[in-house]
Amino acid sequence: MTLSYKGIFNAFLLLICVSAMLLSYLSFAPAKASNQLNYHQYQQDIKQLLQEIDQHSSFAALAPKQQVKINQIAARFLEQSQGFTSQKQLQGQLQHLLSQLNDPAVEVQLPHKTVLDTLPVNLHFDGQYWIAFTLEGEFIDADFPFLSHIDGLPISRWLQASEGYLAGSLKQSTTAQAQWLTHLSQLRVEIGLQHSDQALLTLSDGESHIQRSLALVASAKMPKAQQPNQELILRLPANVNETNIATLNQHLSRQRESAAPNALIIDIRAIKKPQPQLMAWLNKHVNQTDSLRSTTLAVMQYKRFAHARADRIASQYISITDLAFFEQTTLKNRGFDNQLNPNKAFSHYLVRRYSPASITPSSITSEQVPLFLHVDSSCEQECEWIALASKHWPQVALIGETTSGNLGPLYKLTLPNSGIQIQFSAGLTYTPDGQLFSGVGLAPEIPLNQQTSLQAAKQTKSLYDIQQVFKSRGLNLTLIGNHLVSKPDVSLNSEIQSDKRNGKLSSLQKPFG
């Protein structure tokens, strides 16, 4: 059968239309992440990340030597790569790569968190031992509370493996260490152990041991333990609403009406985004002076890149030139002079101020009910801004661990082939006195749980000293190990001593936070 000229033309036109449709689909349809990457895909993802770090990472611009080290490690990964590389393996390599930045904001997440890789426990360090809890906050075994080994290896070996993934400011944080100890699949690769969907835990009472086997779970299915509010400890959610404010008012009023007013601890660690209702409440009840009105909280520079715009990267900041002359001069004398800024990789200095609206002072003041804000290394972004603001409130103090030092603008990207989602800092933040805040954090007045260096350990307050700090500030709490218990009961100490003589931990020793 012979085709006519018209038939050949129509067939050719049909092929062109089909080709155009396929090209359109490939161009606009979302790329599907691959679980196994060939060498070309693996190379493309790593090179893309290196380019993004060079353009957007503030910590890479701050420490060029670390960026050179990152490039060297990446070259070694590419050289050693053979055949196919799994998503999970690439995630571990990228986490190790980015840890060289010492950036507390770094996150490396798989697109589909379905791999069984996480140990379903909550771990807490009591100053000497690691205590193992279930996700519901109960002991895994009340008679054997201490975790001594995982898969037959001492807990110190797992901590050593986790250090390579922690930023410098987080290496002494027991909160960050506890989180990484649950990333068992990744730590096994670091140590050189084979993958397994089970973990063997060795639990101790200080003398004898037992072993328990636990099945690993996918990180996406790890429920976050919701600690209930206690009489003196209120845990705020990520988004504070009117109901939460009403609860704060109730507890504050109850303490004010008490014959012996106690202090109130507000746990703000879950807060990551601006919470105007909470800031208005704090300003109303604890900021009885004008100390924080129109005050500079921090100074920031973002990493320059093509098409960078301050109003998009740092919308909550203003130019230093918008300040009053005296305040500009003060900041310039502390080193924040745009004309003398030697590092062209960064923008001009920007400032973030706190300028609350006029609020009617409350009759319930912090002089009557002292307030403590609970923070640790998980406190970042808006949580840290609130912690910074509290430095201007004389009647408010911080309790917990040093914060992460992650409160600048963030840069996020998704790698094209693996679909791995990555985040790191795009700016550096400084305190108004000229000290670097990013990657350093804010130390609390009353430290809990934090491991210290040998030099710092010599200066650590004794249990009696810390208890006296509590009493002097009206804080009717008891410190057990490194955990706070909200139970103003005169029989508490005798109960603790009785349990210790029996070689057991009291049920009161559930961790604060």
Short mmCIF file of C-alpha atoms in Angstrom, two decimals:
data_model
loop_
_atom_site.label_atom_id
_atom_site.label_comp_id
_atom_site.label_asym_id
_atom_site.label_seq_id
_atom_site.Cartn_x
_atom_site.Cartn_y
_atom_site.Cartn_z
CA MET A 1 0.00 0.00 0.00
CA THR A 2 1.46 3.32 -1.04
CA LEU A 3 0.81 6.47 0.96
CA SER A 4 -0.15 9.66 -0.75
CA TYR A 5 1.71 12.88 -0.17
CA LYS A 6 -1.09 14.02 2.16
CA GLY A 7 -0.91 10.78 4.18
CA ILE A 8 2.86 11.06 4.62
CA PHE A 9 2.48 14.69 5.71
CA ASN A 10 -0.22 13.79 8.28
CA ALA A 11 1.88 10.92 9.69
CA PHE A 12 4.90 13.20 10.01
CA LEU A 13 2.76 15.87 11.69
CA LEU A 14 1.44 13.26 14.17
CA LEU A 15 4.99 12.23 15.11
CA ILE A 16 5.94 15.87 15.69
CA CYS A 17 2.90 16.39 17.97
CA VAL A 18 3.66 13.24 20.00
CA SER A 19 7.31 14.29 20.38
CA ALA A 20 6.26 17.77 21.51
CA MET A 21 3.91 16.29 24.11
CA LEU A 22 6.64 14.02 25.48
CA LEU A 23 9.10 16.91 25.68
CA SER A 24 6.52 19.04 27.50
CA TYR A 25 5.88 16.25 30.00
CA LEU A 26 9.59 15.75 30.67
CA SER A 27 10.10 19.51 31.06
CA PHE A 28 7.19 20.32 33.39
CA ALA A 29 6.34 17.06 35.17
CA PRO A 30 7.95 16.79 38.64
CA ALA A 31 11.09 14.70 38.59
CA LYS A 32 10.76 11.45 40.48
CA ALA A 33 13.51 10.90 43.01
CA SER A 34 15.49 7.73 42.45
CA ASN A 35 16.30 5.29 45.28
CA GLN A 36 19.41 4.13 43.40
CA LEU A 37 21.63 6.65 41.62
CA ASN A 38 24.04 5.81 38.84
CA TYR A 39 27.43 7.54 38.77
CA HIS A 40 26.25 10.40 36.54
CA GLN A 41 23.25 11.16 38.80
CA TYR A 42 25.41 10.84 41.91
CA GLN A 43 28.01 13.21 40.46
CA GLN A 44 25.36 15.71 39.38
CA ASP A 45 23.78 15.89 42.85
CA ILE A 46 27.10 16.40 44.63
CA LYS A 47 28.29 19.06 42.19
CA GLN A 48 24.96 20.86 42.49
CA LEU A 49 25.32 20.95 46.28
CA LEU A 50 28.87 22.30 46.04
CA GLN A 51 27.66 25.11 43.77
CA GLU A 52 24.81 25.98 46.17
CA ILE A 53 27.20 26.03 49.13
CA ASP A 54 29.55 28.35 47.27
CA GLN A 55 26.73 30.75 46.36
CA HIS A 56 24.54 30.73 49.47
CA SER A 57 26.29 29.32 52.58
CA SER A 58 27.25 32.00 55.09
CA PHE A 59 29.40 29.61 57.13
CA ALA A 60 31.37 28.61 54.01
CA ALA A 61 32.07 32.29 53.30
CA LEU A 62 33.04 32.82 56.95
CA ALA A 63 35.58 29.95 56.88
CA PRO A 64 37.00 29.49 53.35
CA LYS A 65 39.38 26.77 54.61
CA GLN A 66 36.40 24.63 55.57
CA GLN A 67 34.96 25.08 52.09
CA VAL A 68 38.24 23.82 50.62
CA LYS A 69 37.99 20.80 52.92
CA ILE A 70 34.42 20.17 51.77
CA ASN A 71 35.53 20.20 48.13
CA GLN A 72 38.32 17.74 48.95
CA ILE A 73 35.94 15.35 50.73
CA ALA A 74 33.46 15.58 47.85
CA ALA A 75 36.23 14.77 45.36
CA ARG A 76 37.12 11.72 47.43
CA PHE A 77 33.49 10.56 47.45
CA LEU A 78 33.31 10.87 43.66
CA GLU A 79 36.60 9.05 43.22
CA GLN A 80 35.55 6.14 45.45
CA SER A 81 32.05 5.81 43.99
CA GLN A 82 31.49 2.59 42.07
CA GLY A 83 28.29 1.45 40.39
CA PHE A 84 25.07 2.58 42.03
CA THR A 85 24.68 4.62 45.23
CA SER A 86 21.56 4.45 47.40
CA GLN A 87 19.63 7.50 48.62
CA LYS A 88 20.39 6.57 52.21
CA GLN A 89 24.12 6.25 51.56
CA LEU A 90 24.20 9.62 49.79
CA GLN A 91 22.30 11.22 52.67
CA GLY A 92 24.97 10.07 55.13
CA GLN A 93 27.76 11.34 52.89
CA LEU A 94 26.10 14.74 52.48
CA GLN A 95 25.49 14.99 56.23
CA HIS A 96 29.19 14.31 56.83
CA LEU A 97 30.10 16.81 54.11
CA LEU A 98 27.93 19.61 55.51
CA SER A 99 29.03 18.98 59.10
CA GLN A 100 32.37 20.55 58.10
CA LEU A 101 30.59 23.92 57.98
CA ASN A 102 29.88 23.83 61.74
CA ASP A 103 26.47 25.24 60.84
CA PRO A 104 23.75 24.34 63.40
CA ALA A 105 21.03 24.96 60.79
CA VAL A 106 22.16 22.10 58.54
CA GLU A 107 19.50 19.50 57.74
CA VAL A 108 19.69 16.64 55.23
CA GLN A 109 16.34 14.88 54.76
CA LEU A 110 15.25 12.02 52.53
CA PRO A 111 12.17 12.80 50.36
CA HIS A 112 10.32 9.67 51.54
CA LYS A 113 11.08 8.78 55.15
CA THR A 114 10.03 5.13 54.93
CA VAL A 115 13.37 3.46 55.67
CA LEU A 116 13.50 1.62 59.01
CA ASP A 117 16.44 3.55 60.44
CA THR A 118 15.43 5.12 63.77
CA LEU A 119 15.59 3.76 67.31
CA PRO A 120 12.16 4.39 68.93
CA VAL A 121 13.39 5.65 72.29
CA ASN A 122 13.83 8.92 74.16
CA LEU A 123 17.25 9.25 75.75
CA HIS A 124 18.17 11.63 78.56
CA PHE A 125 21.55 12.23 80.18
CA ASP A 126 21.38 12.64 83.96
CA GLY A 127 24.94 13.93 84.37
CA GLN A 128 26.47 10.46 84.61
CA TYR A 129 24.29 7.93 82.77
CA TRP A 130 22.02 7.78 79.74
CA ILE A 131 18.47 6.88 80.77
CA ALA A 132 16.22 5.12 78.24
CA PHE A 133 12.54 6.02 77.97
CA THR A 134 9.82 4.90 75.60
CA LEU A 135 8.27 7.44 73.24
CA GLU A 136 5.47 7.83 75.78
CA GLY A 137 7.93 8.93 78.47
CA GLU A 138 7.94 5.69 80.50
CA PHE A 139 11.05 3.72 81.43
CA ILE A 140 11.86 0.91 79.01
CA ASP A 141 12.57 -1.06 82.19
CA ALA A 142 12.09 0.67 85.53
CA ASP A 143 14.46 -1.78 87.28
CA PHE A 144 17.20 -1.28 84.67
CA PRO A 145 16.92 2.38 83.60
CA PHE A 146 20.44 3.05 82.30
CA LEU A 147 21.44 2.42 78.68
CA SER A 148 25.02 1.12 78.58
CA HIS A 149 25.39 -0.59 75.15
CA ILE A 150 23.74 -0.68 71.72
CA ASP A 151 24.39 -3.72 69.52
CA GLY A 152 27.07 -4.79 71.99
CA LEU A 153 29.07 -1.56 71.68
CA PRO A 154 29.37 0.89 74.62
CA ILE A 155 27.35 4.07 74.37
CA SER A 156 30.59 6.08 74.23
CA ARG A 157 31.41 4.50 70.86
CA TRP A 158 28.07 5.61 69.43
CA LEU A 159 28.57 9.11 70.82
CA GLN A 160 31.98 9.23 69.15
CA ALA A 161 30.40 8.24 65.82
CA SER A 162 27.70 10.91 66.16
CA GLU A 163 30.22 13.72 66.75
CA GLY A 164 31.13 13.76 63.08
CA TYR A 165 27.59 14.87 62.22
CA LEU A 166 27.22 17.59 64.87
CA ALA A 167 28.10 21.25 64.43
CA GLY A 168 30.66 22.63 66.85
CA SER A 169 28.04 24.41 68.97
CA LEU A 170 26.07 21.16 69.39
CA LYS A 171 28.86 18.73 70.32
CA GLN A 172 28.38 19.32 74.07
CA SER A 173 24.59 19.37 73.88
CA THR A 174 23.04 16.23 75.34
CA THR A 175 19.79 17.11 73.56
CA ALA A 176 21.53 16.99 70.16
CA GLN A 177 23.48 13.88 71.16
CA ALA A 178 20.30 12.11 72.25
CA GLN A 179 18.66 12.90 68.93
CA TRP A 180 21.59 11.56 66.92
CA LEU A 181 21.87 8.38 69.00
CA THR A 182 18.48 7.37 67.61
CA HIS A 183 19.76 7.64 63.99
CA LEU A 184 20.99 4.09 64.29
CA SER A 185 21.14 3.14 60.62
CA GLN A 186 23.42 6.07 59.77
CA LEU A 187 25.67 5.53 62.79
CA ARG A 188 26.04 1.84 61.91
CA VAL A 189 27.43 2.84 58.52
CA GLU A 190 29.86 5.23 60.25
CA ILE A 191 31.04 2.50 62.65
CA GLY A 192 31.10 -0.25 60.02
CA LEU A 193 28.24 -2.45 61.24
CA GLN A 194 25.79 -4.27 59.00
CA HIS A 195 22.26 -2.95 58.54
CA SER A 196 19.50 -4.57 60.59
CA ASP A 197 15.88 -3.73 61.32
CA GLN A 198 16.47 -4.65 64.98
CA ALA A 199 18.61 -3.10 67.72
CA LEU A 200 19.93 -4.85 70.82
CA LEU A 201 19.93 -2.58 73.89
CA THR A 202 21.86 -3.39 77.06
CA LEU A 203 20.18 -1.87 80.12
CA SER A 204 21.74 -1.60 83.56
CA ASP A 205 20.86 -0.74 87.14
CA GLY A 206 24.48 0.13 87.90
CA GLU A 207 25.45 -3.43 88.84
CA SER A 208 23.68 -6.05 86.70
CA HIS A 209 22.53 -5.96 83.07
CA ILE A 210 19.69 -7.17 80.87
CA GLN A 211 19.22 -7.02 77.10
CA ARG A 212 16.18 -5.91 75.15
CA SER A 213 15.59 -6.10 71.39
CA LEU A 214 13.73 -3.23 69.70
CA ALA A 215 12.52 -2.94 66.11
CA LEU A 216 13.64 0.18 64.26
CA VAL A 217 10.98 2.47 62.80
CA ALA A 218 10.85 4.98 59.97
CA SER A 219 11.74 8.49 61.13
CA ALA A 220 8.48 9.84 59.64
CA LYS A 221 6.52 7.49 61.93
CA MET A 222 8.37 8.53 65.07
CA PRO A 223 5.70 10.24 67.19
CA LYS A 224 6.94 13.17 69.19
CA ALA A 225 6.48 12.58 72.87
CA GLN A 226 4.01 15.13 74.19
CA GLN A 227 5.02 15.98 77.73
CA PRO A 228 1.98 17.07 79.76
CA ASN A 229 1.92 20.44 81.48
CA GLN A 230 2.77 20.39 85.16
CA GLU A 231 1.80 22.77 87.90
CA LEU A 232 4.79 25.03 87.32
CA ILE A 233 5.89 23.97 83.82
CA LEU A 234 3.93 25.05 80.73
CA ARG A 235 5.01 23.70 77.34
CA LEU A 236 3.95 25.91 74.47
CA PRO A 237 3.17 24.44 71.01
CA ALA A 238 4.76 25.61 67.75
CA ASN A 239 1.83 27.97 67.13
CA VAL A 240 0.60 29.88 70.17
CA ASN A 241 -3.11 30.70 70.08
CA GLU A 242 -5.62 32.40 72.37
CA THR A 243 -6.21 29.17 74.31
CA ASN A 244 -2.51 28.96 75.18
CA ILE A 245 -2.49 32.61 76.27
CA ALA A 246 -5.54 31.96 78.45
CA THR A 247 -3.71 29.02 80.07
CA LEU A 248 -0.71 31.25 80.78
CA ASN A 249 -2.99 33.84 82.39
CA GLN A 250 -4.67 31.18 84.55
CA HIS A 251 -1.38 29.84 85.87
CA LEU A 252 -0.01 33.32 86.46
CA SER A 253 -3.15 34.38 88.36
CA ARG A 254 -3.11 31.19 90.42
CA GLN A 255 0.47 31.79 91.52
CA ARG A 256 -0.22 35.45 92.25
CA GLU A 257 -3.14 34.55 94.52
CA SER A 258 -1.08 31.94 96.33
CA ALA A 259 0.14 32.72 99.84
CA ALA A 260 3.65 31.75 98.69
CA PRO A 261 3.89 32.57 94.97
CA ASN A 262 6.06 30.16 93.02
CA ALA A 263 7.98 30.68 89.81
CA LEU A 264 6.58 29.61 86.45
CA ILE A 265 8.62 27.84 83.76
CA ILE A 266 7.52 28.35 80.14
CA ASP A 267 8.94 25.86 77.65
CA ILE A 268 9.38 27.76 74.36
CA ARG A 269 11.55 25.22 72.50
CA ALA A 270 8.87 24.22 69.97
CA ILE A 271 8.45 27.78 68.66
CA LYS A 272 10.14 28.36 65.29
CA LYS A 273 8.04 31.14 63.72
CA PRO A 274 7.05 34.62 64.99
CA GLN A 275 4.34 34.50 67.66
CA PRO A 276 2.97 38.04 68.10
CA GLN A 277 0.41 36.96 70.74
CA LEU A 278 3.10 35.43 72.94
CA MET A 279 5.43 38.42 72.57
CA ALA A 280 2.58 40.78 73.43
CA TRP A 281 1.79 38.67 76.51
CA LEU A 282 5.42 38.62 77.65
CA ASN A 283 5.79 42.35 77.08
CA LYS A 284 2.62 42.99 79.06
CA HIS A 285 3.53 40.87 82.06
CA VAL A 286 7.31 40.97 82.32
CA ASN A 287 8.47 44.14 80.56
CA GLN A 288 7.32 46.77 83.01
CA THR A 289 9.85 49.33 81.77
CA ASP A 290 10.79 50.70 78.38
CA SER A 291 14.01 48.66 78.36
CA LEU A 292 13.05 46.69 75.25
CA ARG A 293 11.11 49.31 73.36
CA SER A 294 12.80 50.08 70.01
CA THR A 295 15.89 48.12 71.04
CA THR A 296 18.34 46.41 68.68
CA LEU A 297 18.37 42.69 69.46
CA ALA A 298 20.90 41.56 66.85
CA VAL A 299 22.87 42.56 63.76
CA MET A 300 22.91 40.38 60.63
CA GLN A 301 24.67 39.99 57.28
CA TYR A 302 23.40 37.67 54.56
CA LYS A 303 25.51 35.90 51.95
CA ARG A 304 25.56 37.84 48.69
CA PHE A 305 24.53 36.08 45.48
CA ALA A 306 23.09 37.04 42.12
CA HIS A 307 19.63 38.65 42.41
CA ALA A 308 19.85 38.75 46.23
CA ARG A 309 17.32 41.11 47.83
CA ALA A 310 17.25 42.04 51.49
CA ASP A 311 13.46 42.45 51.57
CA ARG A 312 13.08 38.78 50.61
CA ILE A 313 15.93 37.27 52.60
CA ALA A 314 15.62 39.34 55.77
CA SER A 315 12.20 40.97 55.80
CA GLN A 316 12.28 41.46 59.59
CA TYR A 317 15.51 43.48 59.45
CA ILE A 318 16.14 47.10 58.60
CA SER A 319 19.23 48.88 57.33
CA ILE A 320 21.61 50.19 59.95
CA THR A 321 21.30 53.61 58.30
CA ASP A 322 17.63 53.75 59.37
CA LEU A 323 18.61 53.95 63.02
CA ALA A 324 18.95 57.14 65.03
CA PHE A 325 22.35 58.82 64.77
CA PHE A 326 23.43 57.93 68.32
CA GLU A 327 22.52 54.25 67.88
CA GLN A 328 24.29 54.13 64.49
CA THR A 329 27.41 55.59 66.06
CA THR A 330 27.31 53.10 68.94
CA LEU A 331 27.07 50.14 66.57
CA LYS A 332 29.82 51.51 64.31
CA ASN A 333 32.12 51.82 67.31
CA ARG A 334 31.49 48.13 67.98
CA GLY A 335 32.62 47.14 64.49
CA PHE A 336 29.38 47.35 62.49
CA ASP A 337 30.57 49.87 59.90
CA ASN A 338 29.42 49.15 56.35
CA GLN A 339 32.17 51.32 54.88
CA LEU A 340 34.86 49.28 56.64
CA ASN A 341 33.29 45.89 55.91
CA PRO A 342 36.22 43.92 54.41
CA ASN A 343 34.30 40.79 53.38
CA LYS A 344 32.57 41.46 50.07
CA ALA A 345 30.89 38.04 50.25
CA PHE A 346 28.40 39.50 52.73
CA SER A 347 25.78 42.22 52.54
CA HIS A 348 25.76 45.45 54.51
CA TYR A 349 24.82 45.14 58.16
CA LEU A 350 21.12 44.90 58.95
CA VAL A 351 19.51 45.12 62.38
CA ARG A 352 16.52 43.46 63.97
CA ARG A 353 14.70 45.51 66.54
CA TYR A 354 11.89 44.85 68.93
CA SER A 355 9.30 47.63 68.85
CA PRO A 356 6.18 46.46 70.68
CA ALA A 357 3.00 48.40 70.38
CA SER A 358 1.80 50.37 73.37
CA ILE A 359 0.32 47.87 75.83
CA THR A 360 -1.49 48.56 79.08
CA PRO A 361 0.73 47.27 81.91
CA SER A 362 -0.66 44.25 83.75
CA SER A 363 -1.31 44.13 87.46
CA ILE A 364 0.29 40.66 87.45
CA THR A 365 3.99 41.30 87.19
CA SER A 366 7.03 39.07 87.15
CA GLU A 367 8.12 40.66 90.44
CA GLN A 368 5.27 38.73 92.02
CA VAL A 369 5.65 35.60 89.87
CA PRO A 370 9.18 35.04 88.52
CA LEU A 371 9.32 33.56 85.03
CA PHE A 372 11.83 31.13 83.56
CA LEU A 373 12.08 30.25 79.86
CA HIS A 374 13.19 26.69 79.14
CA VAL A 375 15.64 26.42 76.21
CA ASP A 376 18.19 23.96 74.82
CA SER A 377 19.93 23.19 71.52
CA SER A 378 16.56 22.56 69.84
CA CYS A 379 15.70 26.22 70.50
CA GLU A 380 16.26 27.99 67.18
CA GLN A 381 14.85 30.73 64.97
CA GLU A 382 12.02 32.55 66.82
CA CYS A 383 12.69 30.64 70.03
CA GLU A 384 16.15 32.19 70.13
CA TRP A 385 14.78 35.65 69.36
CA ILE A 386 12.51 35.35 72.40
CA ALA A 387 15.49 34.17 74.45
CA LEU A 388 17.50 37.19 73.26
CA ALA A 389 14.65 39.53 74.16
CA SER A 390 14.49 38.01 77.65
CA LYS A 391 17.97 39.43 78.33
CA HIS A 392 16.26 42.82 78.53
CA TRP A 393 13.69 41.61 81.08
CA PRO A 394 15.28 41.65 84.57
CA GLN A 395 12.64 39.35 86.08
CA VAL A 396 13.00 36.63 83.43
CA ALA A 397 15.78 34.04 83.31
CA LEU A 398 16.71 31.17 80.99
CA ILE A 399 16.98 27.57 82.19
CA GLY A 400 18.20 24.49 80.32
CA GLU A 401 21.00 24.15 77.74
CA THR A 402 22.83 26.55 75.46
CA THR A 403 20.74 27.35 72.39
CA SER A 404 21.87 26.33 68.90
CA GLY A 405 22.85 29.71 67.45
CA ASN A 406 20.53 29.21 64.48
CA LEU A 407 18.46 32.35 64.08
CA GLY A 408 19.52 33.80 60.73
CA PRO A 409 17.89 33.38 57.30
CA LEU A 410 17.90 29.85 55.87
CA TYR A 411 18.53 28.55 52.37
CA LYS A 412 16.75 25.38 51.21
CA LEU A 413 17.19 23.24 48.12
CA THR A 414 16.22 19.84 46.71
CA LEU A 415 18.77 17.82 44.77
CA PRO A 416 17.51 16.91 41.27
CA ASN A 417 18.16 13.16 41.17
CA SER A 418 17.98 11.86 44.74
CA GLY A 419 15.31 14.35 45.86
CA ILE A 420 17.24 14.87 49.11
CA GLN A 421 16.16 18.10 50.84
CA ILE A 422 18.93 20.26 52.28
CA GLN A 423 18.97 23.34 54.50
CA PHE A 424 21.78 25.58 55.75
CA SER A 425 22.33 29.15 56.99
CA ALA A 426 22.32 32.00 54.49
CA GLY A 427 23.34 34.70 56.98
CA LEU A 428 25.41 35.43 60.09
CA THR A 429 23.99 37.04 63.21
CA TYR A 430 25.86 39.07 65.82
CA THR A 431 24.93 40.42 69.23
CA PRO A 432 24.84 44.25 69.46
CA ASP A 433 28.16 44.24 71.33
CA GLY A 434 29.91 42.73 68.29
CA GLN A 435 30.08 39.04 69.24
CA LEU A 436 29.21 36.32 66.72
CA PHE A 437 25.94 34.65 67.73
CA SER A 438 25.45 32.22 64.81
CA GLY A 439 26.84 28.82 65.75
CA VAL A 440 27.49 29.99 69.32
CA GLY A 441 24.06 30.37 70.90
CA LEU A 442 22.87 31.76 74.20
CA ALA A 443 23.84 30.20 77.53
CA PRO A 444 21.12 29.93 80.22
CA GLU A 445 21.47 31.33 83.73
CA ILE A 446 20.67 27.87 85.14
CA PRO A 447 22.32 25.13 83.03
CA LEU A 448 20.87 21.62 83.02
CA ASN A 449 21.87 18.40 81.23
CA GLN A 450 24.71 19.96 79.26
CA GLN A 451 28.00 18.08 79.15
CA THR A 452 30.95 20.32 79.89
CA SER A 453 34.64 20.33 79.20
CA LEU A 454 37.06 19.45 82.01
CA GLN A 455 37.78 23.12 82.70
CA ALA A 456 34.09 24.00 82.80
CA ALA A 457 33.30 20.94 84.91
CA LYS A 458 35.49 22.31 87.70
CA GLN A 459 33.24 25.37 87.84
CA THR A 460 29.95 23.43 87.74
CA LYS A 461 27.68 24.23 90.64
CA SER A 462 26.91 21.50 93.12
CA LEU A 463 23.39 20.15 93.57
CA TYR A 464 23.05 22.19 96.77
CA ASP A 465 24.15 25.39 94.98
CA ILE A 466 21.60 24.88 92.19
CA GLN A 467 18.84 24.19 94.72
CA GLN A 468 19.71 27.46 96.45
CA VAL A 469 19.44 29.27 93.09
CA PHE A 470 15.95 27.81 92.70
CA LYS A 471 14.91 28.95 96.18
CA SER A 472 16.42 32.43 95.80
CA ARG A 473 14.35 32.94 92.65
CA GLY A 474 11.14 31.56 94.10
CA LEU A 475 11.42 28.36 92.09
CA ASN A 476 9.82 25.56 94.08
CA LEU A 477 11.32 22.71 92.07
CA THR A 478 13.63 19.83 92.84
CA LEU A 479 16.58 18.82 90.67
CA ILE A 480 16.98 15.03 90.44
CA GLY A 481 20.11 14.14 88.50
CA ASN A 482 19.86 16.84 85.85
CA HIS A 483 16.07 16.79 85.60
CA LEU A 484 13.53 19.13 87.11
CA VAL A 485 10.53 17.83 88.99
CA SER A 486 7.55 20.10 89.56
CA LYS A 487 6.30 18.70 92.83
CA PRO A 488 6.44 21.11 95.79
CA ASP A 489 6.15 18.25 98.30
CA VAL A 490 8.12 18.30 101.55
CA SER A 491 8.43 14.50 101.45
CA LEU A 492 10.06 14.51 98.02
CA ASN A 493 13.68 14.36 99.19
CA SER A 494 13.02 11.50 101.59
CA GLU A 495 11.21 9.63 98.82
CA ILE A 496 14.21 10.04 96.52
CA GLN A 497 16.67 8.87 99.18
CA SER A 498 14.50 5.84 99.94
CA ASP A 499 14.41 4.83 96.28
CA LYS A 500 18.17 5.26 95.95
CA ARG A 501 18.79 2.98 98.96
CA ASN A 502 16.65 0.35 97.24
CA GLY A 503 18.75 0.68 94.09
CA LYS A 504 15.80 1.95 92.05
CA LEU A 505 14.85 5.18 90.41
CA SER A 506 11.71 6.95 91.51
CA SER A 507 8.90 7.39 89.00
CA LEU A 508 9.40 11.08 89.72
CA GLN A 509 12.64 10.97 87.77
CA LYS A 510 10.98 11.46 84.42
CA PRO A 511 12.89 14.13 82.54
CA PHE A 512 11.95 17.75 82.47
CA GLY A 513 11.31 18.37 78.78
#
